[in-house]
XYZ file of C-alpha atoms in Angstrom:
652
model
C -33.883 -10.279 -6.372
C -37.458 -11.729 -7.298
C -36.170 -15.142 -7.159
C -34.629 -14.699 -3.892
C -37.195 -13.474 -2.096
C -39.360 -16.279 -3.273
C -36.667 -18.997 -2.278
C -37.009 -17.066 1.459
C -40.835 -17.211 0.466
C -40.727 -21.233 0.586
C -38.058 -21.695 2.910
C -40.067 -19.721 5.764
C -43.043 -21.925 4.385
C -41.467 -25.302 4.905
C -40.446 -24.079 8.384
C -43.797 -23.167 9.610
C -45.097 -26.852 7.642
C -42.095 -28.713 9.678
C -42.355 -27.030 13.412
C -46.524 -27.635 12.945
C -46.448 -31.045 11.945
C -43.227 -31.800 13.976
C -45.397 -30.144 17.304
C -48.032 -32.780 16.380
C -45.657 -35.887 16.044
C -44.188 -35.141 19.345
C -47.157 -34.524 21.259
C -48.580 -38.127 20.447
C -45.621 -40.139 20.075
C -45.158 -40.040 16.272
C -48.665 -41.589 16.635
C -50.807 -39.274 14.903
C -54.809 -40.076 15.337
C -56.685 -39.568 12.400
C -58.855 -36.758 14.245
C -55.558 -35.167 14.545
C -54.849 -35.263 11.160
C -58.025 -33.469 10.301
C -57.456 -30.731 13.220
C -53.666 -30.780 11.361
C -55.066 -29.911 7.692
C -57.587 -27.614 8.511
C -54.689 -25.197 10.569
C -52.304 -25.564 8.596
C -53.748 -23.023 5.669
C -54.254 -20.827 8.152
C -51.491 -20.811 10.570
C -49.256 -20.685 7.147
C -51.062 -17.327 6.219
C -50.675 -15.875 9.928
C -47.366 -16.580 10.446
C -45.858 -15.504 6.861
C -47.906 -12.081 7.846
C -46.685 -11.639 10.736
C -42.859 -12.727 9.610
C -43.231 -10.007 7.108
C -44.432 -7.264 9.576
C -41.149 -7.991 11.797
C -38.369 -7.539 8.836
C -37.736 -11.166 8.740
C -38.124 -11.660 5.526
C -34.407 -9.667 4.357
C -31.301 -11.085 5.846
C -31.181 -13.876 5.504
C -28.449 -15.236 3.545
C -24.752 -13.801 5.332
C -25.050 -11.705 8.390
C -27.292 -13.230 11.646
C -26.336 -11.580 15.634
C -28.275 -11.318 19.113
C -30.609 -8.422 17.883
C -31.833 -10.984 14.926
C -31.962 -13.577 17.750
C -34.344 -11.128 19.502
C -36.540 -10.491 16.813
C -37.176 -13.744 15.365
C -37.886 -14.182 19.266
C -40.495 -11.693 19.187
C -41.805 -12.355 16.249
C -42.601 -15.621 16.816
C -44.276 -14.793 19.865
C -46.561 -12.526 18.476
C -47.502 -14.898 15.437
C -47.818 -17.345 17.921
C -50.102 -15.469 20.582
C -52.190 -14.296 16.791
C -52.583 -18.072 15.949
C -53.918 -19.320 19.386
C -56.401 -16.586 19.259
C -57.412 -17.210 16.179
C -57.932 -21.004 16.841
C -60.102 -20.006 19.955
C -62.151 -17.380 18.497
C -62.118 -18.122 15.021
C -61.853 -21.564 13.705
C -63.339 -23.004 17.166
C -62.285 -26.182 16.594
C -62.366 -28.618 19.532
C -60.041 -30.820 20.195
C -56.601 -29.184 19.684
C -54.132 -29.837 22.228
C -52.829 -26.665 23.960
C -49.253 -28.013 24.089
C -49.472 -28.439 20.198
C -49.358 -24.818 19.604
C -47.088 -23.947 22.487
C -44.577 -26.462 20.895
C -45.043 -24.887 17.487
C -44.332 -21.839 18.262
C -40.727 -23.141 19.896
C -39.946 -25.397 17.217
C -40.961 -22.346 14.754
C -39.217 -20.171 16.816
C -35.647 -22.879 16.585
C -35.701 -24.164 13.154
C -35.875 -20.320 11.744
C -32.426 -19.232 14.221
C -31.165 -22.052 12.804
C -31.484 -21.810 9.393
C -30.455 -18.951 9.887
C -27.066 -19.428 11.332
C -26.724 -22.654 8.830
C -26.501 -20.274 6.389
C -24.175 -18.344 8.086
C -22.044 -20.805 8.372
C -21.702 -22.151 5.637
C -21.398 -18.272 3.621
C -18.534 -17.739 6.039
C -16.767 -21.057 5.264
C -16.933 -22.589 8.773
C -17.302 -25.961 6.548
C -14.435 -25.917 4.685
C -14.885 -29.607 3.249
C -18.071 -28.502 1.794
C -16.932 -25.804 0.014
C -14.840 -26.926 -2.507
C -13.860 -23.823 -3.697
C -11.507 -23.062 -0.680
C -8.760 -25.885 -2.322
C -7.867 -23.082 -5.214
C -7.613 -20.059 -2.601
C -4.416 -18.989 -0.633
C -4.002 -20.101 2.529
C -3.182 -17.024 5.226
C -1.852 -16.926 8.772
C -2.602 -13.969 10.879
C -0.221 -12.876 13.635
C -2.288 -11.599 16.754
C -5.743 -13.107 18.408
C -6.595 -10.080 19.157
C -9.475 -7.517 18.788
C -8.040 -6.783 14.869
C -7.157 -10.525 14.647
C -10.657 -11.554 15.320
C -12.217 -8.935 12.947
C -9.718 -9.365 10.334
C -10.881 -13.061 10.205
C -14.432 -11.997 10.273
C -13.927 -9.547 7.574
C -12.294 -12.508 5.394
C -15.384 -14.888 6.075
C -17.872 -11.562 5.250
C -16.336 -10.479 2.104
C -17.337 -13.139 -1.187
C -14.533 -11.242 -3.037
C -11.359 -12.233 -1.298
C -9.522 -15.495 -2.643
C -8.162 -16.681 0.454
C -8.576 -18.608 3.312
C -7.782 -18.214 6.926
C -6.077 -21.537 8.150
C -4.948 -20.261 11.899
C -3.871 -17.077 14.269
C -0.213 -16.915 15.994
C -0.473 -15.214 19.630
C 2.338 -15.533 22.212
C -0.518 -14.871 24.827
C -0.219 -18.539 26.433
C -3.988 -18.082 27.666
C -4.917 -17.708 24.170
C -2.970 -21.007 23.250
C -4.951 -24.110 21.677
C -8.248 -21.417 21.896
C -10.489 -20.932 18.840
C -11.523 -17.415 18.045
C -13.983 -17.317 15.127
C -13.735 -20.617 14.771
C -10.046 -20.007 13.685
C -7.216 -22.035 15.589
C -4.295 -20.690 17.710
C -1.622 -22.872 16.085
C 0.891 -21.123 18.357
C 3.569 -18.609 18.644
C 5.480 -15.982 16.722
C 8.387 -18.576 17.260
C 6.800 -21.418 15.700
C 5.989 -18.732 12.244
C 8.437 -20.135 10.532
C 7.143 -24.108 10.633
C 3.430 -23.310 10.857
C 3.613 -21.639 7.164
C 5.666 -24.807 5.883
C 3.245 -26.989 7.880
C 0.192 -25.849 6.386
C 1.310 -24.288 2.964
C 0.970 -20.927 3.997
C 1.286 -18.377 0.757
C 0.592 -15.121 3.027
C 1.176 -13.746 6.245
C -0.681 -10.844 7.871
C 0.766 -9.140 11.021
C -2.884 -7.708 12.910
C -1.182 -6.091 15.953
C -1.799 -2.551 15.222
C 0.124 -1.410 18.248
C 3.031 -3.002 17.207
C 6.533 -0.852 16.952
C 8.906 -1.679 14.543
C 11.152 -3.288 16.481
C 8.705 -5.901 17.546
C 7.782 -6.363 13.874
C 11.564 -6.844 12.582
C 11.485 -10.459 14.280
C 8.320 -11.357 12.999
C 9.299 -10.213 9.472
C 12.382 -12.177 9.413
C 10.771 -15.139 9.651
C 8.557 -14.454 7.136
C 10.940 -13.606 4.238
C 13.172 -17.266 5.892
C 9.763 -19.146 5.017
C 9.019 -17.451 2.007
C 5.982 -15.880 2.292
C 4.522 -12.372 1.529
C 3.714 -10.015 4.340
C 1.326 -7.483 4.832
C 0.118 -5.803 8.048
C -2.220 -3.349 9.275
C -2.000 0.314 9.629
C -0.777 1.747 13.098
C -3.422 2.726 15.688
C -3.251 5.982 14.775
C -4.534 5.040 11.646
C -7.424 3.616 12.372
C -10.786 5.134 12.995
C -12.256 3.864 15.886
C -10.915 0.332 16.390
C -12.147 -0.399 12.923
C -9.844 -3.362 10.799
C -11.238 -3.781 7.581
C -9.297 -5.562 4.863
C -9.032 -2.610 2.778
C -6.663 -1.209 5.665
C -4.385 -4.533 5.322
C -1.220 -3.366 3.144
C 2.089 -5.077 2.338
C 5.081 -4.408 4.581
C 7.287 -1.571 3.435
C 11.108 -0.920 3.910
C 9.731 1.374 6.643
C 8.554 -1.529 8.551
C 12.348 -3.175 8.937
C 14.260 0.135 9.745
C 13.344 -1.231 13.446
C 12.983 2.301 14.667
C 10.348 4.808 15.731
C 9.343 7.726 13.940
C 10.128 11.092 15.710
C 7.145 12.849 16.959
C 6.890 16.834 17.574
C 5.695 18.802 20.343
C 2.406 19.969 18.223
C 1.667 22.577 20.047
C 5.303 24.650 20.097
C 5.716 24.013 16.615
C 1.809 25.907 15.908
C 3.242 28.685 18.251
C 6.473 28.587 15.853
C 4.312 28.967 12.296
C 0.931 29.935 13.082
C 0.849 32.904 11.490
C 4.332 33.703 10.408
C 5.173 34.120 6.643
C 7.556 31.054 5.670
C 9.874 30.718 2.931
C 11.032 27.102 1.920
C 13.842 27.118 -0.292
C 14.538 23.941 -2.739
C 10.395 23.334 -1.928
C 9.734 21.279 -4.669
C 12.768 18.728 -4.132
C 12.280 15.661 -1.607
C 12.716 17.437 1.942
C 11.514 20.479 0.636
C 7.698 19.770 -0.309
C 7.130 17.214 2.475
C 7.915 20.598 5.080
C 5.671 22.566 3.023
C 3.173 20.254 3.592
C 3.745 19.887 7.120
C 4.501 23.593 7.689
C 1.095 23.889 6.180
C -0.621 21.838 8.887
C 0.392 25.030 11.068
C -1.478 28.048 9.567
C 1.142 29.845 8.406
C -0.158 33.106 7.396
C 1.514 32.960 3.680
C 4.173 29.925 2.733
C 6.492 30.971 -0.221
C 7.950 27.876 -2.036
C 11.347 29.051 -4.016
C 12.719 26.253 -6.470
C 13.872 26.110 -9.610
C 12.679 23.148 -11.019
C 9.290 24.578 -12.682
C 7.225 21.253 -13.259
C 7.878 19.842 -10.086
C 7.145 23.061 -8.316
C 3.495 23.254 -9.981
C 2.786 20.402 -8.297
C 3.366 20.812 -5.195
C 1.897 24.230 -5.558
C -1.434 22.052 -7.170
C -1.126 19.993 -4.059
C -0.846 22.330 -1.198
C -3.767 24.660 -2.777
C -6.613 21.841 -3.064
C -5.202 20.627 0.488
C -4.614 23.920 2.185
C -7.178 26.094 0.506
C -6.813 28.596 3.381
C -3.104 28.729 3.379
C -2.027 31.795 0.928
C 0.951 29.943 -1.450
C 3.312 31.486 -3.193
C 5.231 29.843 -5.863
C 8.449 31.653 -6.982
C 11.362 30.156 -9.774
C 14.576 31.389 -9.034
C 18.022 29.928 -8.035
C 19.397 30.837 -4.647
C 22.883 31.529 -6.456
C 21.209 34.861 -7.641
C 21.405 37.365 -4.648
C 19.087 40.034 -6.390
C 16.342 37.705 -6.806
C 16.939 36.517 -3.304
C 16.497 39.980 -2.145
C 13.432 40.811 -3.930
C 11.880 37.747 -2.681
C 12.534 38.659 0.585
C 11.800 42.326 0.036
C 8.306 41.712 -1.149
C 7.424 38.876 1.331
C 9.723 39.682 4.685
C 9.613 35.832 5.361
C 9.894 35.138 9.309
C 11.351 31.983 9.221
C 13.374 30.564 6.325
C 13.875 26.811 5.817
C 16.767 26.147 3.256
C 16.388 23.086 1.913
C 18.090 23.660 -1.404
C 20.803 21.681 -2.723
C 22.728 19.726 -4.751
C 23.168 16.349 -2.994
C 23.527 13.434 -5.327
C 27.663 12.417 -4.393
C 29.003 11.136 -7.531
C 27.302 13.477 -9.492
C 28.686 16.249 -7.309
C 31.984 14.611 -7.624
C 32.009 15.453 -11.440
C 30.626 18.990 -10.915
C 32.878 20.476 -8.114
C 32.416 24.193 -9.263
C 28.417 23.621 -9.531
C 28.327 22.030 -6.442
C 30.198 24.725 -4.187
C 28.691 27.375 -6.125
C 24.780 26.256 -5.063
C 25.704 24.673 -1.519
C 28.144 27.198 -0.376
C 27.534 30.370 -1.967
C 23.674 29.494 -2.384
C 23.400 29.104 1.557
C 25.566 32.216 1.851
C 22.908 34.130 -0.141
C 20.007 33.547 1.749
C 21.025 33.262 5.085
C 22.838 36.888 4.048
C 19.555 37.981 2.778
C 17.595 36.304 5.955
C 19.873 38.317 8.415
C 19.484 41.725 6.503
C 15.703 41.507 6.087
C 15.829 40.668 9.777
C 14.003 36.981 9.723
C 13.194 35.698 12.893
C 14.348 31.881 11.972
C 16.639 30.176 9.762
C 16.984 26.753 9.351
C 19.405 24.851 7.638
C 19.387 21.201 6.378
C 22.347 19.513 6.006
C 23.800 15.723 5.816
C 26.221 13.024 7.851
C 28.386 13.423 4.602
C 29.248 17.004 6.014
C 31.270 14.959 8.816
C 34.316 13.896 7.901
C 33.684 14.326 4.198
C 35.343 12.532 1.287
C 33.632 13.837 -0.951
C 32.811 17.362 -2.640
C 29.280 17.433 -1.631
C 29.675 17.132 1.822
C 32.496 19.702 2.096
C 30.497 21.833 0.843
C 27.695 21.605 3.317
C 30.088 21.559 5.862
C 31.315 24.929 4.409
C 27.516 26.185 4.398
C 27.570 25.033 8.063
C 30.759 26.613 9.214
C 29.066 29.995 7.275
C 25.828 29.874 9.034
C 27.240 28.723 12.391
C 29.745 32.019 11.966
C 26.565 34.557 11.158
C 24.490 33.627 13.910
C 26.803 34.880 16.064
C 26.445 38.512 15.176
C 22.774 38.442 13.624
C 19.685 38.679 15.610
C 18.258 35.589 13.719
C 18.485 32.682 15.074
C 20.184 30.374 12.389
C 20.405 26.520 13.423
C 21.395 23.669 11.429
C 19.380 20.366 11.080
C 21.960 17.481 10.068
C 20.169 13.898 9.504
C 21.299 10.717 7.185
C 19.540 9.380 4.045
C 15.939 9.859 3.504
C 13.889 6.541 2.357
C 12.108 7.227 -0.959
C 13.691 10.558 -1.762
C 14.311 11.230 -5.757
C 17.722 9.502 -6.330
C 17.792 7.928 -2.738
C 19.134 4.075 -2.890
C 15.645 2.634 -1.891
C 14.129 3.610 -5.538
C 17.109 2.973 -7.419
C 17.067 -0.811 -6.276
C 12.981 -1.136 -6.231
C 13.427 -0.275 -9.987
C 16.655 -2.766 -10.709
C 14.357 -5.568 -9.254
C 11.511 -4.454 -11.354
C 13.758 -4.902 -14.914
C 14.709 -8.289 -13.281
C 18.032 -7.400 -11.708
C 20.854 -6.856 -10.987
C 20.884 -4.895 -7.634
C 24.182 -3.331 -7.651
C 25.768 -2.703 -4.283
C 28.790 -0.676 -3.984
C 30.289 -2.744 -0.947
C 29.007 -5.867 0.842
C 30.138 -3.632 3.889
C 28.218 -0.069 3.195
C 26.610 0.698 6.040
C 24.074 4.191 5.986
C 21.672 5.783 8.481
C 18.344 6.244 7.615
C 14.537 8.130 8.282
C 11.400 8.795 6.577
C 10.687 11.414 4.855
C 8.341 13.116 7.441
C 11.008 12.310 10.082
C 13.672 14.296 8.160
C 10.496 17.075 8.123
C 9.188 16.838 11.649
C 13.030 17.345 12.784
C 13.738 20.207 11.240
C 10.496 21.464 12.314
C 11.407 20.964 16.072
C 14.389 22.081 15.568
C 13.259 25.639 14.091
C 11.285 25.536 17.478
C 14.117 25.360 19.369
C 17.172 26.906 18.386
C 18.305 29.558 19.911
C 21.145 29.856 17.271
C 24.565 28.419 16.299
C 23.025 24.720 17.049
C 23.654 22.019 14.935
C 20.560 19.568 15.688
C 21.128 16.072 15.270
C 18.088 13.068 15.156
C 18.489 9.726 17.355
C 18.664 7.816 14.138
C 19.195 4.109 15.397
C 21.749 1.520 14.388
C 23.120 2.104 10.906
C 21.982 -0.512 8.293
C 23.774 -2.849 6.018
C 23.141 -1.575 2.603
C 23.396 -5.306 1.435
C 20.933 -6.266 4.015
C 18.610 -3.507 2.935
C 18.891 -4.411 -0.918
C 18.795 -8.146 0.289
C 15.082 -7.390 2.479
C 13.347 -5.184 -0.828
C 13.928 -8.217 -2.659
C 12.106 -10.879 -0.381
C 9.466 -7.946 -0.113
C 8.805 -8.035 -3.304
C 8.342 -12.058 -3.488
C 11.944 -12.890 -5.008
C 14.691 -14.653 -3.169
C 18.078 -12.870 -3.646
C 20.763 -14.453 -5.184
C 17.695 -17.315 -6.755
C 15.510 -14.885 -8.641
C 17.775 -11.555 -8.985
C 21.163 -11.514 -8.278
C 22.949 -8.991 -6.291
C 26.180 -7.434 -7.505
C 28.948 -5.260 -6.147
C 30.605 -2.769 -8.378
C 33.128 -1.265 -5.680
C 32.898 2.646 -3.702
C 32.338 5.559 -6.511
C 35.077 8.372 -5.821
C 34.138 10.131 -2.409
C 32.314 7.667 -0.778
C 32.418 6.005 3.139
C 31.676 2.891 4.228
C 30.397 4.135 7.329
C 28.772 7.824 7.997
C 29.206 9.634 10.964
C 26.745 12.757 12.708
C 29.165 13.848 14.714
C 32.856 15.555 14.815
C 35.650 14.938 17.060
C 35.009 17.876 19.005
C 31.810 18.671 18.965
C 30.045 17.275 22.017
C 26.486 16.739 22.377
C 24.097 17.394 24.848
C 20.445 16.160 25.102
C 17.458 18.191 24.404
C 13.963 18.777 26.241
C 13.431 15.974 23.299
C 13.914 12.624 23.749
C 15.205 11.963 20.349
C 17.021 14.990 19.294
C 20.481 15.702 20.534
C 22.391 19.243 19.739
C 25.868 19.619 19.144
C 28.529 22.266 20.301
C 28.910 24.931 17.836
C 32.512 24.940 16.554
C 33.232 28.915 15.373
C 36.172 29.688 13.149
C 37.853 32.968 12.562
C 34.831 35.454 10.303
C 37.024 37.520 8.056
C 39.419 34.333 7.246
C 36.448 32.015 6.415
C 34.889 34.948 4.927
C 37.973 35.871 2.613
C 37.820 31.321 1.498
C 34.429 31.663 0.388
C 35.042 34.779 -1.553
C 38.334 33.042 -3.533
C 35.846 29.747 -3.490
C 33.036 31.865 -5.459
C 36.022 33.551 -8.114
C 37.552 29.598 -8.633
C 33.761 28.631 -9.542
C 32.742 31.614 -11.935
C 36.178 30.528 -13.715
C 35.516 26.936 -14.143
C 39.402 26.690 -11.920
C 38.045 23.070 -10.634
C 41.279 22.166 -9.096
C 41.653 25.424 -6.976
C 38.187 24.964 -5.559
C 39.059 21.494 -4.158
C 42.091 23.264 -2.977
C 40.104 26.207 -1.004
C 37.704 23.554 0.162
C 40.471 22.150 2.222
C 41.103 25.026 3.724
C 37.539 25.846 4.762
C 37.036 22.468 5.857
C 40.249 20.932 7.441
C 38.798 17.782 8.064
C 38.095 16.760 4.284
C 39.491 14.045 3.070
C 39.186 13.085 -0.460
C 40.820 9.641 -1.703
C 44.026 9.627 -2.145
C 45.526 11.836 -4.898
C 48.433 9.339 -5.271
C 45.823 6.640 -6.191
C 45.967 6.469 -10.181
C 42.353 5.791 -10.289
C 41.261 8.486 -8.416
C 43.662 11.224 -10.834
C 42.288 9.439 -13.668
C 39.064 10.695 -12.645
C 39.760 13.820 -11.886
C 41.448 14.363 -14.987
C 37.990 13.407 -16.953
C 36.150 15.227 -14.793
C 37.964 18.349 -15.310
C 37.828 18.139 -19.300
C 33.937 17.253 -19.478
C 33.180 20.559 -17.587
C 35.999 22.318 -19.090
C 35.452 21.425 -22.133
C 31.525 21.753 -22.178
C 31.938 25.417 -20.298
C 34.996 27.173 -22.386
C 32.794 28.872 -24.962
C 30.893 30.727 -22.462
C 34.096 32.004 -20.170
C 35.024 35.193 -20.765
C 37.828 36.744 -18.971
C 36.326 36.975 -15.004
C 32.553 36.767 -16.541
C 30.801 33.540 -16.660
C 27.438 32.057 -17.509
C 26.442 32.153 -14.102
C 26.634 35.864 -13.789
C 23.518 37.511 -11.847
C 20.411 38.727 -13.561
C 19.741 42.523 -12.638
C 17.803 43.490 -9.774
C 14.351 42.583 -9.621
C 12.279 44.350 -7.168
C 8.998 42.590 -7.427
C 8.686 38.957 -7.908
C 4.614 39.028 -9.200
């Protein structure tokens, strides 16, 4: 710091020496008199002693190194002046010489007043790199190309030039504003379009882009991304507007581009304030609120000042989290976190004894389809009669709301899981019709980032180097965010009336090769090149293609844009009533072939793979002896493991 201040010390020096003597060599030709030279020595002490004063009064003596604007314009302006005006005073009243030309010191105080704005923005300059083939350092950084001239373009580039720390260099902006074509901003070139990307980054060596259009939807990004990952470079971009605090772009906000950015879709957004009038001040159970789904709506039920929020799970390490969470977050939100299993109808009841929960979002379930596949009995027993227990327990404690989530895999299913949501949807669909709660059913497609979702399971296969293993080059799968999935089923709670099935505007389906094909350029590897994709063929139960809707149940729109609801098909009570009685005696047995049997019956439209396909029997077979054989020793006549705990009254 010392020896900084006394390199501005001599600098400041050398410019009041230079704009003096320069003053002097201009007003007589660079013919200097040798009177002259005399008045010249004797002012100079002097004038140097003034003017550093003076400089020092003003502030001029920190900044001088990076940042320079107008208001340091203005006050080396007025500095000058007033060292100036102090000098000429001091010559006439003072040092009396005679002799001194009057335009002498009206030129030193210009020169003065140039040669330190100058310096000044020299240094700027040259900090910020607008000499590139002085600074030889700027070979060994990374070359970047930002996409959009704009406001954030212009400060991103500033913010690059500002901070010493960053190890790149800006080598143009892409606009397709044409009035911004062939225009410098920053001293940065418009090379051109977004359609030229692709031969601008091979033209000038680009390693990175960044995409500074903060207003940008997805869709407009997809294109821009695409040509990207064909060029080979990494992308980042900048947080949304709503992310940003007053117009501010830093390059701290700049992050890389994240599956979420190539879904090519808009996130849902809620009607805030009928949602607050739906929680604000209700007491809200969320079962399965420590899974996925479940602890993203506790944190967004949160938001809403419920009066208490109950989270039920039965996963105990995951649940103190989110408990941890939701406490240092919501510190005046009363939680309450509960184990149990939703299979156990006495600890249901006592839950909703003690808390008489208004609105009840079930969220728990089994959901992984292979696994499900293996564990028929489990499966029905926690999505079937699991649902049946707490809407059962909702409608006799007299909740207000209950809301369901289910899956596309309950359409159509081929597979054990999503029969037996469809089962759980048949049941609640059936109850709301002679309960004064209002149960409603939220069905969306797969959830980006969820534990055991696809987009995980392939971030860590590129991470050990590969494979990605597709099931089918043809797999197609809908997909939203997490907080979508949560917002939805939010709005939805808002606006049943009951027996709805709610469905979300979920876009064009997407190629699962295409998605596992896009994680892998995002993460700086070229499929097939650096890690190899392979297909190992549809596990039992799966589609190529999932559906939100059955044949027969039509849709109408909503009062929101992006939510749709679907006719409530009813079936006959005390028949679907007497299945899922028989269902719940085949699982407490372990009888794994007569619950796919009954599931048939409850859902008609379920079609497994074909039974005649030797494969497929083969797998049943094993399936059936791995639980069998793990669950014998604990079957005992009609009494099984999973028999109910006695009544507990009081859950604290």
């Amino acid at each position: 710091m010392q020896k900084r201040r006394l390199i501005i010390l001599g600098l400041k020096a050398a410019i009041i020496f230079t704009s003096f003597l320069f003053a002097f060599l201009l007003r007589f030709d660079f013919r200097i008199p040798p009177e002259q030279w005399r008045v010249f020595s004797e002012l100079l002490v002097p004038l140097l002693i003034i003017k550093t004063i003076v400089f020092w009064r003003f502030g001029l003596s920190h900044g001088w190194w990076r940042y320079v604007s107008l208001s340091d314009v203005i006050d080396v302006f007025k500095a000058n002046a007033v060292a100036s005006l102090a000098f000429m005073l001091y010559v006439v009243f003072v040092q009396g010489l005679p002799g001194v030309p009057r335009s002498v010191l009206i030129l030193d105080g210009v020169f003065c007043f140039l040669l330190s704005c100058g310096v000044r923005f020299l240094t700027r300059a040259f900090r910020e790199n607008y000499f590139p083939s002085l600074n030889r350092h700027l070979k060994d950084r990374d070359r970047v190309l930002i996409v959009g001239a704009g406001n954030a373009g212009q400060m991103l580039v500033r913010e690059f030039r500002n901070n010493p720390n960053i190890s790149k260099t800006v080598v143009g902006l892409i606009d397709d504003d044409p009035e911004k074509r062939s225009r410098r901003f920053q001293g940065i070139p418009v090379l051109g379009g977004q359609e030229d990307l692709k031969t601008l980054c091979r033209m000038h060596q680009v390693k990175e882009v960044i995409i500074a259009i903060p207003s940008a939807t997805r869709r407009q990004l997809r294109p821009i991304l695409e040509q990207c990952q064909g060029a080979g470079v990494t992308v980042k971009t900048l947080p949304g507007v709503g992310d940003l605090i007053e117009g501010r772009v830093t390059i701290q906000q700049v992050r890389p581009v994240d599956v979420e950015d190539l879904l090519g879709r808009e996130p849902v957004q809620i009607e805030v304030e009928r949602v607050r009038s739906f929680l604000k001040g209700k007491h809200v159970l969320v079962t399965g609120g420590a899974g996925s789904i479940g602890s993203e709506l506790c944190r967004q039920v949160a938001r809403f000042q419920p009066s208490k929020l109950i989270l039920f799970d039965n996963a105990e390490s995951p649940l103190f989290f989110i408990e941890k969470e939701l406490a240092e977050k919501f510190p005046d939100v009363p939680i309450v976190a509960i184990i149990g299993d939703v299979r156990y109808r006495a600890r249901v009841e006592a839950i909703f004894d003690e808390f008489q929960p208004q609105v009840v979002f079930h969220a728990a379930a089994y959901k992984h389809v292979p696994m499900m596949e293996h564990n028929p009995a489990e499966a029905a027993n926690n999505n079937v009669r699991g649902t049946k227990v707490v809407a059962d327990a909702a409608h006799a404690f007299k909740a207000e709301n209950f809301v369901m989530v289910s899956t596309d895999k309950a359409v159509n299913p081929t597979n054990i899981m999503g029969a037996t949501k469809r089962a759980a949807e048949l049941y609640v669909q059936d109850l709301s019709r002679r309960s004064k709660t209002n149960f409603v059913t939220v069905r969306f497609g797969n959830v980006l980032a969820s534990a055991g979702s696809v987009v995980p399971i392939f971030k860590a296969q590129i991470a050990a180097g590969g494979p990605v293993k597709v099931t089918h080059p043809e797999v197609t799968r809908f997909f939203m965010t997490i907080p979508e999935a949560t917002q939805l089923v939010l709005q939805a709670g808002s606006m049943g009336k009951g027996g709805e099935i709610f469905l979300l505007d979920m876009g064009e389906p997407v190629k699962i090769l295409h998605l596992a094909e896009q994680l892998i350029r995002l993460s700086g590897l070229t499929p097939y090149e650096d890690i190899d994709i392979e297909f190992t063929g549809l596990r039992p139960g799966e589609k190529l293609f999932e559906e939100l809707l059955l044949s027969g149940e039509g849709i109408t729109q909503t009062a929101h844009e992006k939510i749709r609801v679907a006719r409530a098909a009813f079936c006959n009570s005390e028949r679907l009533a007497a299945l899922i009685e028989e269902l719940y005696q085949a699982e407490r047995a372990l009888d794994l072939t007569r619950v796919r049997s009954l599931l048939r019956k409850i859902v008609p439209e379920y079609l497994p793979p074909d039974l005649k396909d030797p494969n497929y029997q083969n797998f049943l077979v094993e399936a059936d002896r791995r639980q069998q054989g793990s669950s014998s020793v604990v079957v005992l006549g009609d009494r099984s493991r999973r028999s109910e705990p006695p009544p507990n009254k009081k859950v604290g």
